[in-house]
Short mmCIF file of N, CA and C in Angstrom, two decimals:
data_model
loop_
_atom_site.label_atom_id
_atom_site.label_comp_id
_atom_site.label_asym_id
_atom_site.label_seq_id
_atom_site.Cartn_x
_atom_site.Cartn_y
_atom_site.Cartn_z
N MET A 1 0.47 -1.15 -0.45
CA MET A 1 -0.32 0.09 0.00
C MET A 1 0.88 0.96 -0.03
N ASN A 2 0.37 2.22 -0.69
CA ASN A 2 1.37 3.30 -0.57
C ASN A 2 0.41 4.60 -0.50
N ALA A 3 1.00 5.24 0.89
CA ALA A 3 0.28 6.32 1.43
C ALA A 3 0.89 7.36 0.69
N THR A 4 2.06 7.59 0.03
CA THR A 4 2.56 8.77 -0.64
C THR A 4 1.43 8.87 -2.05
N LEU A 5 1.05 7.71 -2.34
CA LEU A 5 0.14 8.16 -3.62
C LEU A 5 -1.07 8.60 -3.19
N LEU A 6 -1.35 8.38 -2.18
CA LEU A 6 -2.93 8.97 -1.60
C LEU A 6 -2.76 10.35 -1.20
N SER A 7 -1.48 10.70 -0.56
CA SER A 7 -0.90 11.99 -0.37
C SER A 7 -0.94 12.88 -1.60
N SER A 8 -0.30 12.26 -2.47
CA SER A 8 -0.15 13.19 -3.51
C SER A 8 -1.19 13.29 -4.51
N SER A 9 -1.87 11.95 -4.31
CA SER A 9 -3.37 12.19 -4.99
C SER A 9 -4.15 13.47 -4.45
N MET A 10 -4.65 13.30 -2.74
CA MET A 10 -4.97 14.19 -2.48
C MET A 10 -4.85 15.85 -2.66
N GLU A 11 -3.66 16.02 -2.87
CA GLU A 11 -2.80 17.24 -3.47
C GLU A 11 -3.07 17.85 -4.84
N LYS A 12 -2.92 16.74 -5.62
CA LYS A 12 -3.00 16.90 -7.05
C LYS A 12 -4.01 16.55 -8.04
N LEU A 13 -5.36 16.24 -7.56
CA LEU A 13 -6.34 15.88 -8.00
C LEU A 13 -7.34 16.36 -8.71
N ASP A 14 -7.54 16.34 -9.99
CA ASP A 14 -8.35 17.12 -10.74
C ASP A 14 -9.40 16.36 -11.06
N LEU A 15 -10.36 16.79 -10.51
CA LEU A 15 -11.89 16.09 -10.88
C LEU A 15 -12.25 16.11 -12.35
N ASP A 16 -11.37 16.91 -13.13
CA ASP A 16 -11.79 16.64 -14.67
C ASP A 16 -10.87 15.58 -15.08
N ASP A 17 -10.15 14.94 -14.42
CA ASP A 17 -9.30 14.00 -14.76
C ASP A 17 -9.87 12.68 -15.33
N ASP A 18 -9.59 11.91 -15.98
CA ASP A 18 -10.05 10.63 -16.36
C ASP A 18 -10.90 9.95 -15.42
N GLU A 19 -11.51 8.92 -15.63
CA GLU A 19 -11.97 7.98 -14.92
C GLU A 19 -11.01 7.22 -14.31
N GLU A 20 -10.26 6.59 -15.23
CA GLU A 20 -8.85 5.69 -14.44
C GLU A 20 -7.97 6.02 -13.81
N ARG A 21 -8.00 7.44 -13.86
CA ARG A 21 -6.99 7.64 -12.36
C ARG A 21 -7.99 7.65 -10.98
N SER A 22 -9.53 8.40 -11.14
CA SER A 22 -10.23 8.30 -10.08
C SER A 22 -10.25 6.73 -9.34
N ASN A 23 -10.61 6.33 -10.29
CA ASN A 23 -10.62 4.55 -9.97
C ASN A 23 -9.39 4.13 -9.46
N LYS A 24 -8.43 4.83 -9.83
CA LYS A 24 -7.02 4.15 -9.14
C LYS A 24 -6.74 4.89 -7.72
N ILE A 25 -7.30 5.99 -7.52
CA ILE A 25 -7.51 6.79 -6.18
C ILE A 25 -8.24 5.86 -5.41
N ARG A 26 -9.54 5.51 -5.82
CA ARG A 26 -10.46 4.88 -5.04
C ARG A 26 -9.70 3.65 -4.64
N ALA A 27 -9.37 2.82 -5.68
CA ALA A 27 -8.83 1.35 -5.16
C ALA A 27 -7.44 1.67 -4.02
N GLU A 28 -6.78 3.10 -3.93
CA GLU A 28 -5.68 3.49 -3.50
C GLU A 28 -6.60 3.78 -1.79
N LEU A 29 -7.39 4.35 -1.87
CA LEU A 29 -8.07 4.87 -0.58
C LEU A 29 -8.93 3.16 0.18
N LYS A 30 -9.35 2.85 -0.73
CA LYS A 30 -9.91 1.47 -0.01
C LYS A 30 -8.79 0.42 0.82
N GLN A 31 -7.41 0.46 -0.07
CA GLN A 31 -6.44 -0.42 0.63
C GLN A 31 -5.82 0.49 1.63
N ILE A 32 -5.74 2.14 1.70
CA ILE A 32 -5.55 2.48 2.93
C ILE A 32 -6.70 2.47 4.19
N ASN A 33 -7.78 2.13 3.88
CA ASN A 33 -8.92 2.11 4.84
C ASN A 33 -8.90 1.07 5.68
N GLU A 34 -8.00 -0.08 4.85
CA GLU A 34 -8.17 -1.32 5.85
C GLU A 34 -7.21 -1.21 6.74
N THR A 35 -6.43 -0.35 6.45
CA THR A 35 -5.37 0.05 8.08
C THR A 35 -6.15 0.75 9.05
N LEU A 36 -6.87 1.24 8.84
CA LEU A 36 -7.62 2.60 9.54
C LEU A 36 -9.04 1.90 10.31
N LYS A 37 -8.44 0.33 10.85
CA LYS A 37 -9.41 -0.02 11.51
C LYS A 37 -8.67 -0.44 12.82
N LEU A 38 -8.98 -0.19 14.19
CA LEU A 38 -8.48 0.05 15.31
C LEU A 38 -7.83 -1.42 15.71
N THR A 39 -8.69 -2.46 15.18
CA THR A 39 -8.03 -3.97 15.36
C THR A 39 -6.58 -3.71 14.32
N VAL A 40 -6.34 -3.61 13.57
CA VAL A 40 -5.05 -3.52 12.17
C VAL A 40 -4.22 -2.90 13.15
N MET A 41 -4.40 -1.27 13.57
CA MET A 41 -3.48 -0.61 14.26
C MET A 41 -3.16 -1.16 15.59
N VAL A 42 -3.87 -1.49 16.34
CA VAL A 42 -3.23 -2.60 17.61
C VAL A 42 -2.47 -3.33 17.37
N LYS A 43 -2.75 -4.22 16.39
CA LYS A 43 -1.79 -5.49 15.99
C LYS A 43 -0.71 -5.05 15.37
N ASN A 44 -0.62 -4.16 14.83
CA ASN A 44 0.85 -3.94 14.29
C ASN A 44 1.56 -2.79 14.88
N GLN A 45 1.09 -2.18 16.19
CA GLN A 45 1.96 -1.42 17.10
C GLN A 45 3.07 -2.31 17.63
N PRO A 46 4.01 -1.60 17.85
CA PRO A 46 4.28 -0.44 17.78
C PRO A 46 5.07 0.32 16.29
N TYR A 47 5.00 1.57 16.00
CA TYR A 47 5.31 1.44 14.81
C TYR A 47 6.74 2.61 15.12
N THR A 48 7.66 2.30 14.18
CA THR A 48 9.02 2.96 13.98
C THR A 48 8.40 4.49 13.65
N SER A 49 8.13 4.47 12.73
CA SER A 49 7.47 6.08 11.91
C SER A 49 5.69 5.78 11.87
N LEU A 50 5.19 6.82 12.04
CA LEU A 50 3.69 6.89 11.88
C LEU A 50 3.49 7.03 10.71
N PRO A 51 2.64 6.08 10.15
CA PRO A 51 2.01 5.62 8.41
C PRO A 51 1.23 7.06 8.62
N TYR A 52 1.41 7.74 7.35
CA TYR A 52 0.57 8.96 7.46
C TYR A 52 -0.95 9.06 7.34
N GLN A 53 -1.56 7.92 7.26
CA GLN A 53 -2.90 7.88 7.29
C GLN A 53 -3.12 7.93 8.80
N TYR A 54 -2.31 7.64 9.61
CA TYR A 54 -2.82 7.62 11.18
C TYR A 54 -2.57 9.22 11.59
N MET A 55 -2.27 10.16 10.82
CA MET A 55 -2.15 11.58 11.27
C MET A 55 -3.57 12.27 10.97
N PRO A 56 -3.91 13.09 11.87
CA PRO A 56 -4.96 13.79 11.36
C PRO A 56 -5.19 14.62 10.24
N ASN A 57 -6.25 14.67 9.67
CA ASN A 57 -6.53 15.51 8.12
C ASN A 57 -7.56 16.26 7.98
N TRP A 58 -7.73 17.62 8.39
CA TRP A 58 -8.78 18.23 8.82
C TRP A 58 -9.60 18.78 7.39
N ASP A 59 -8.56 18.36 6.15
CA ASP A 59 -9.27 18.66 4.87
C ASP A 59 -10.44 17.37 4.53
N ILE A 60 -10.03 16.49 4.98
CA ILE A 60 -10.76 15.46 4.86
C ILE A 60 -11.57 14.82 5.52
N ASN A 61 -11.54 15.54 7.04
CA ASN A 61 -12.48 15.31 8.23
C ASN A 61 -11.98 14.07 8.88
N HIS A 62 -10.65 13.45 8.82
CA HIS A 62 -9.97 12.57 9.18
C HIS A 62 -9.24 12.83 10.71
N ARG A 63 -10.13 12.24 11.64
CA ARG A 63 -9.66 11.96 12.89
C ARG A 63 -9.19 10.86 13.52
N PRO A 64 -8.08 10.57 13.60
CA PRO A 64 -7.28 9.17 13.49
C PRO A 64 -7.75 9.02 15.49
N PRO A 65 -7.29 7.54 16.03
CA PRO A 65 -7.12 7.90 17.73
C PRO A 65 -5.48 8.49 17.94
N VAL A 66 -5.47 9.09 19.06
CA VAL A 66 -4.55 9.58 19.31
C VAL A 66 -3.06 8.36 19.73
N PHE A 67 -2.10 8.72 18.79
CA PHE A 67 -0.92 8.02 18.96
C PHE A 67 -0.04 8.53 19.63
N LEU A 68 0.61 7.78 20.83
CA LEU A 68 1.45 8.15 21.37
C LEU A 68 3.11 7.73 21.19
N TYR A 69 4.09 8.89 21.03
CA TYR A 69 5.44 8.69 20.62
C TYR A 69 6.01 8.54 21.98
N GLY A 70 6.76 7.62 22.32
CA GLY A 70 7.49 7.76 23.27
C GLY A 70 8.41 6.37 23.88
N LEU A 71 8.88 6.26 24.97
CA LEU A 71 9.39 5.33 25.29
C LEU A 71 8.14 4.20 25.88
N GLY A 72 8.40 2.79 25.60
CA GLY A 72 7.37 1.84 25.98
C GLY A 72 8.30 0.64 26.87
N LEU A 73 7.96 0.94 27.91
CA LEU A 73 8.49 -0.25 29.06
C LEU A 73 7.50 -0.86 30.29
N THR A 74 7.90 -2.14 30.33
CA THR A 74 7.10 -2.73 31.17
C THR A 74 7.23 -2.32 32.54
N PHE A 75 6.76 -2.78 33.43
CA PHE A 75 7.09 -2.43 34.67
C PHE A 75 8.37 -3.06 35.15
N THR A 76 8.35 -4.24 34.73
CA THR A 76 9.69 -5.14 34.98
C THR A 76 10.87 -4.14 34.42
N GLU A 77 10.93 -3.76 33.32
CA GLU A 77 12.14 -2.89 32.95
C GLU A 77 11.96 -1.71 33.55
N ILE A 78 10.97 -1.08 33.95
CA ILE A 78 11.32 0.05 34.95
C ILE A 78 11.45 -0.04 36.06
N ARG A 79 11.62 -0.99 36.88
CA ARG A 79 12.23 -1.48 38.35
C ARG A 79 13.71 -2.00 37.87
N GLU A 80 13.91 -2.65 37.08
CA GLU A 80 15.21 -3.08 36.66
C GLU A 80 15.95 -1.60 36.47
N TYR A 81 15.61 -1.04 35.50
CA TYR A 81 16.18 0.49 35.52
C TYR A 81 16.54 0.98 36.85
N ILE A 82 15.56 1.16 37.43
CA ILE A 82 15.67 1.83 38.83
C ILE A 82 16.79 1.26 39.74
N VAL A 83 16.69 0.19 39.95
CA VAL A 83 17.63 -0.32 40.53
C VAL A 83 19.35 -0.20 40.15
N ARG A 84 18.91 -0.50 38.83
CA ARG A 84 20.54 -0.40 38.34
C ARG A 84 21.08 0.71 38.32
N ILE A 85 20.36 2.00 38.22
CA ILE A 85 20.66 3.14 38.23
C ILE A 85 20.71 3.97 39.52
N GLY A 86 19.94 3.23 40.65
CA GLY A 86 20.13 3.37 42.31
C GLY A 86 19.17 4.70 42.50
N LEU A 87 18.11 5.01 41.82
CA LEU A 87 17.19 5.80 41.84
C LEU A 87 16.45 5.76 42.92
N PRO A 88 15.73 6.98 43.78
CA PRO A 88 15.17 6.72 45.19
C PRO A 88 13.75 6.22 45.27
N PHE A 89 13.31 5.61 44.37
CA PHE A 89 11.80 5.52 43.74
C PHE A 89 11.32 4.35 44.27
N SER A 90 10.09 4.19 44.69
CA SER A 90 9.19 3.19 45.00
C SER A 90 9.34 2.32 43.72
N THR A 91 9.31 0.76 43.84
CA THR A 91 9.34 0.01 42.78
C THR A 91 7.80 -0.52 42.75
N ASP A 92 7.06 -0.29 43.35
CA ASP A 92 5.53 -0.86 43.59
C ASP A 92 4.67 -0.50 42.36
N GLU A 93 4.47 -1.41 41.25
CA GLU A 93 3.72 -1.10 39.98
C GLU A 93 2.29 -0.79 40.15
N ARG A 94 1.73 -0.88 41.52
CA ARG A 94 0.57 -0.64 41.77
C ARG A 94 0.51 0.79 41.81
N SER A 95 1.58 1.57 42.11
CA SER A 95 1.89 2.79 42.68
C SER A 95 1.79 3.94 41.30
N ASN A 96 0.99 5.12 41.52
CA ASN A 96 0.99 5.99 40.63
C ASN A 96 2.02 6.86 40.84
N THR A 97 2.84 6.67 42.16
CA THR A 97 3.75 7.71 42.27
C THR A 97 4.95 6.81 41.33
N LEU A 98 5.19 6.00 41.20
CA LEU A 98 6.51 5.62 40.47
C LEU A 98 6.16 6.03 39.02
N LEU A 99 5.04 5.78 38.62
CA LEU A 99 4.99 6.71 37.17
C LEU A 99 5.53 7.74 37.10
N TYR A 100 4.66 8.76 38.14
CA TYR A 100 4.90 10.21 38.17
C TYR A 100 6.35 10.22 38.56
N GLU A 101 7.17 9.67 39.13
CA GLU A 101 8.62 9.97 39.62
C GLU A 101 9.37 9.57 38.49
N PHE A 102 8.90 8.09 37.97
CA PHE A 102 9.73 8.05 36.64
C PHE A 102 9.71 9.31 35.48
N SER A 103 8.79 9.63 35.54
CA SER A 103 8.14 10.58 34.42
C SER A 103 9.18 11.66 34.72
N GLY A 104 9.18 12.13 35.68
CA GLY A 104 9.95 13.61 35.96
C GLY A 104 11.61 13.23 36.22
N TYR A 105 11.87 11.90 36.06
CA TYR A 105 13.19 11.61 36.21
C TYR A 105 13.39 11.58 34.70
N LEU A 106 12.56 11.20 33.90
CA LEU A 106 12.94 11.33 32.20
C LEU A 106 13.07 12.95 31.97
N ASP A 107 12.25 13.26 32.36
CA ASP A 107 12.26 14.86 32.18
C ASP A 107 13.42 15.51 32.06
N GLU A 108 14.16 14.95 33.30
CA GLU A 108 15.21 15.72 33.64
C GLU A 108 16.39 14.82 32.65
N LEU A 109 16.46 13.54 32.35
CA LEU A 109 17.27 13.08 31.55
C LEU A 109 17.27 13.79 30.10
N PHE A 110 15.82 13.57 29.59
CA PHE A 110 15.73 14.20 28.36
C PHE A 110 16.28 15.73 28.08
N GLY A 111 16.05 16.52 28.99
CA GLY A 111 16.52 17.70 29.17
C GLY A 111 15.39 18.97 28.60
N VAL A 112 14.10 18.32 29.37
CA VAL A 112 13.01 19.17 29.03
C VAL A 112 12.22 19.94 30.20
N GLU A 113 11.05 20.52 29.82
CA GLU A 113 10.92 21.08 30.87
C GLU A 113 9.54 19.95 31.40
N LYS A 114 9.73 20.43 32.93
CA LYS A 114 8.93 19.38 34.10
C LYS A 114 7.80 19.12 33.69
N GLY A 115 7.11 17.90 33.70
CA GLY A 115 5.94 17.68 32.79
C GLY A 115 5.57 17.27 31.53
N THR A 116 6.86 17.37 31.10
CA THR A 116 6.78 17.12 29.27
C THR A 116 6.28 15.67 29.09
N VAL A 117 7.17 15.05 29.79
CA VAL A 117 6.83 13.53 29.62
C VAL A 117 5.84 12.97 30.70
N HIS A 118 4.73 12.41 30.01
CA HIS A 118 3.91 11.20 30.92
C HIS A 118 4.19 9.84 30.53
N GLY A 119 3.99 9.00 31.87
CA GLY A 119 3.90 8.04 31.74
C GLY A 119 2.19 7.46 31.47
N ILE A 120 1.86 6.78 30.67
CA ILE A 120 0.42 6.26 30.41
C ILE A 120 0.30 5.46 29.95
N PHE A 121 -0.80 4.57 30.48
CA PHE A 121 -1.30 3.28 30.07
C PHE A 121 -2.06 3.40 28.99
N PRO A 122 -1.47 2.90 27.70
CA PRO A 122 -2.61 3.01 26.33
C PRO A 122 -4.06 2.51 26.73
N SER A 123 -4.87 3.01 25.96
CA SER A 123 -6.36 2.14 26.16
C SER A 123 -6.14 0.59 25.46
N CYS A 124 -5.10 0.45 24.50
CA CYS A 124 -5.02 -0.92 23.97
C CYS A 124 -3.74 -1.30 24.69
N ARG A 125 -3.82 -2.78 24.95
CA ARG A 125 -2.86 -3.58 25.45
C ARG A 125 -1.37 -2.93 25.26
N GLY A 126 -0.44 -3.24 26.15
CA GLY A 126 0.70 -2.64 25.60
C GLY A 126 1.77 -2.25 26.87
N PRO A 127 3.05 -1.65 26.90
CA PRO A 127 3.60 -1.28 27.44
C PRO A 127 3.21 0.07 28.49
N VAL A 128 3.39 0.30 29.49
CA VAL A 128 3.31 1.73 29.93
C VAL A 128 4.22 2.64 28.68
N VAL A 129 3.71 3.70 28.23
CA VAL A 129 4.16 4.58 27.15
C VAL A 129 4.68 5.88 28.04
N PHE A 130 5.88 6.25 27.97
CA PHE A 130 6.40 7.76 28.76
C PHE A 130 6.41 8.54 27.25
N ARG A 131 5.25 9.07 27.11
CA ARG A 131 5.06 9.89 25.82
C ARG A 131 5.77 11.25 25.79
N VAL A 132 6.44 11.52 24.76
CA VAL A 132 7.07 12.91 24.24
C VAL A 132 5.95 13.82 23.65
N LYS A 133 5.27 12.92 23.04
CA LYS A 133 4.70 14.00 21.55
C LYS A 133 3.58 12.64 21.30
N THR A 134 2.26 13.70 20.39
CA THR A 134 1.43 12.55 20.13
C THR A 134 1.02 12.98 18.19
N ASN A 135 0.26 12.49 17.82
CA ASN A 135 0.24 12.61 16.11
C ASN A 135 -0.78 13.93 16.19
N TYR A 136 -1.03 14.51 17.30
CA TYR A 136 -2.03 15.66 17.44
C TYR A 136 -1.15 16.96 18.05
N TYR A 137 -0.32 16.61 18.70
CA TYR A 137 0.29 17.65 19.42
C TYR A 137 2.19 17.01 19.53
N CYS A 138 2.73 18.08 19.58
CA CYS A 138 4.30 18.48 19.86
C CYS A 138 4.89 19.74 20.04
N ASP A 139 4.99 19.85 21.00
CA ASP A 139 5.89 21.43 20.81
C ASP A 139 7.63 21.38 21.29
N LEU A 140 7.96 20.27 21.03
CA LEU A 140 9.32 19.94 20.82
C LEU A 140 9.90 20.06 19.79
N SER A 141 11.28 20.82 19.26
CA SER A 141 11.82 20.97 17.95
C SER A 141 12.20 19.65 17.43
N ASP A 142 12.99 19.56 16.38
CA ASP A 142 13.35 18.18 15.65
C ASP A 142 14.55 17.77 16.51
N GLU A 143 15.51 18.95 16.50
CA GLU A 143 16.61 18.53 17.20
C GLU A 143 16.61 17.76 18.73
N LYS A 144 15.18 18.52 19.38
CA LYS A 144 15.22 18.03 20.54
C LYS A 144 14.78 16.47 20.84
N MET A 145 14.11 16.25 19.42
CA MET A 145 13.25 14.64 19.65
C MET A 145 14.37 13.97 19.01
N GLU A 146 15.62 14.72 18.16
CA GLU A 146 16.26 13.52 18.13
C GLU A 146 17.64 13.46 19.16
N GLU A 147 17.40 14.36 20.05
CA GLU A 147 18.39 14.36 21.18
C GLU A 147 17.68 13.19 22.37
N ILE A 148 16.42 13.16 22.61
CA ILE A 148 15.68 12.15 22.98
C ILE A 148 15.71 10.87 22.47
N GLU A 149 15.76 10.60 21.01
CA GLU A 149 16.02 9.26 20.82
C GLU A 149 17.30 8.65 20.77
N VAL A 150 18.50 9.62 20.67
CA VAL A 150 19.63 9.13 21.22
C VAL A 150 19.87 8.89 22.45
N THR A 151 19.29 9.56 23.46
CA THR A 151 19.14 9.11 25.27
C THR A 151 18.47 8.11 25.21
N CYS A 152 17.35 7.87 24.72
CA CYS A 152 16.80 6.51 25.06
C CYS A 152 17.74 5.29 24.50
N GLU A 153 18.34 5.12 23.27
CA GLU A 153 18.78 4.20 22.74
C GLU A 153 20.39 4.06 23.82
N ARG A 154 20.64 5.06 24.22
CA ARG A 154 21.87 4.89 25.21
C ARG A 154 21.48 4.12 26.35
N GLU A 155 20.72 5.29 26.99
CA GLU A 155 20.00 4.41 28.23
C GLU A 155 19.29 3.27 28.37
N PHE A 156 18.18 2.93 27.35
CA PHE A 156 17.34 1.85 27.27
C PHE A 156 17.42 0.89 26.23
N LYS A 157 18.26 1.07 25.52
CA LYS A 157 19.04 0.13 24.38
C LYS A 157 17.84 -0.07 23.40
N ARG A 158 16.87 1.29 22.96
CA ARG A 158 15.80 1.17 22.32
C ARG A 158 15.77 2.75 22.12
N ARG A 159 15.00 3.00 20.94
CA ARG A 159 14.08 4.15 20.31
C ARG A 159 12.76 4.30 20.69
N PRO A 160 12.23 5.38 20.73
CA PRO A 160 10.73 5.79 21.17
C PRO A 160 10.42 5.23 19.94
N MET A 161 9.03 4.58 20.00
CA MET A 161 8.00 4.28 19.07
C MET A 161 6.72 4.47 18.91
N TRP A 162 6.01 4.62 18.14
CA TRP A 162 4.44 5.11 18.14
C TRP A 162 3.43 3.91 18.76
N TYR A 163 2.65 4.50 19.51
CA TYR A 163 1.70 3.36 20.21
C TYR A 163 0.29 4.02 20.20
N VAL A 164 -0.77 3.21 19.98
CA VAL A 164 -1.87 3.53 19.99
C VAL A 164 -2.28 3.96 21.22
N GLY A 165 -3.03 5.13 21.67
CA GLY A 165 -2.81 5.72 22.80
C GLY A 165 -4.53 5.77 23.22
N SER A 166 -4.98 6.36 22.76
CA SER A 166 -6.70 6.44 23.06
C SER A 166 -7.55 6.47 22.00
N ALA A 167 -8.71 5.65 21.93
CA ALA A 167 -9.50 5.28 20.73
C ALA A 167 -11.00 5.75 21.12
N ARG A 168 -11.71 6.20 20.48
CA ARG A 168 -13.36 6.47 20.69
C ARG A 168 -14.00 5.67 19.87
N LYS A 169 -13.43 5.05 18.67
CA LYS A 169 -14.38 3.92 18.25
C LYS A 169 -13.42 3.12 17.67
N LYS A 170 -14.02 2.48 16.79
CA LYS A 170 -13.08 1.30 16.17
C LYS A 170 -12.89 1.31 14.84
N ASP A 171 -13.54 2.45 14.11
CA ASP A 171 -13.08 2.22 12.99
C ASP A 171 -13.16 3.92 12.32
N TYR A 172 -12.14 4.19 11.80
CA TYR A 172 -11.54 5.54 11.31
C TYR A 172 -11.24 5.84 9.75
N ARG A 173 -12.13 4.90 9.02
CA ARG A 173 -12.10 4.59 7.84
C ARG A 173 -12.37 6.01 7.17
N ILE A 174 -11.68 6.63 6.39
CA ILE A 174 -12.15 8.04 5.24
C ILE A 174 -13.16 7.29 4.07
N SER A 175 -14.09 8.40 4.12
CA SER A 175 -15.19 8.29 3.47
C SER A 175 -15.10 8.75 1.95
N GLU A 176 -15.16 7.98 1.09
CA GLU A 176 -15.07 8.49 -0.49
C GLU A 176 -16.12 9.81 -0.37
N ALA A 177 -16.91 9.95 -0.11
CA ALA A 177 -17.45 11.46 0.08
C ALA A 177 -16.68 12.80 0.71
N ASP A 178 -16.20 12.44 1.81
CA ASP A 178 -15.07 13.53 2.36
C ASP A 178 -13.99 13.51 1.78
N PHE A 179 -13.41 12.49 1.34
CA PHE A 179 -12.19 12.49 0.66
C PHE A 179 -12.65 13.28 -1.04
N PHE A 180 -13.27 12.77 -1.86
CA PHE A 180 -13.52 13.47 -2.96
C PHE A 180 -13.86 15.10 -2.60
N LEU A 181 -14.67 15.52 -1.61
CA LEU A 181 -15.01 16.83 -1.23
C LEU A 181 -13.82 17.45 -1.08
N SER A 182 -12.77 16.93 -0.40
CA SER A 182 -11.58 17.89 0.21
C SER A 182 -10.82 18.48 -1.27
N VAL A 183 -10.92 17.87 -2.19
CA VAL A 183 -10.10 18.16 -3.39
C VAL A 183 -10.82 18.81 -4.61
N GLU A 184 -12.24 19.09 -4.17
CA GLU A 184 -12.77 20.29 -5.34
C GLU A 184 -12.18 21.64 -5.18
#
């Protein structure tokens, strides 16, 4: 499937084009829509880079679920890291204090403003995600994001990834009507 073709199709579609081009775009939209079901999104997570269709697009009335970009860690990994580094935190995974303290530690480690990193349990099964941005919002520069990625690799032997965060519905497919109205 080619999200780039859909993107360029959205930008360059001339409604006076021939029927063949419109049919090609419809086929591409159908293919991309198969990836816009929540079950597919969850099954394929985490993502190293977020596919185009998982970004909001106001022109076609497309509002996918919130995706979290951050460091995904299990409670066992968090506890092991705390013990290895010697942080004076509780290792009780039932405690919200652990997530709060560890999020604060990551703020300092990443060199970002206090409260930037949030430990979140995604609505869909997975690790605790210490998120630094979402597909809807990021106030960090590209340079800062690169620094955070390098720090994660050095400290945790992995890079941040994209996880399904919160979803209000199970189907995020783009309707042909919304898509074709956006290019008129």
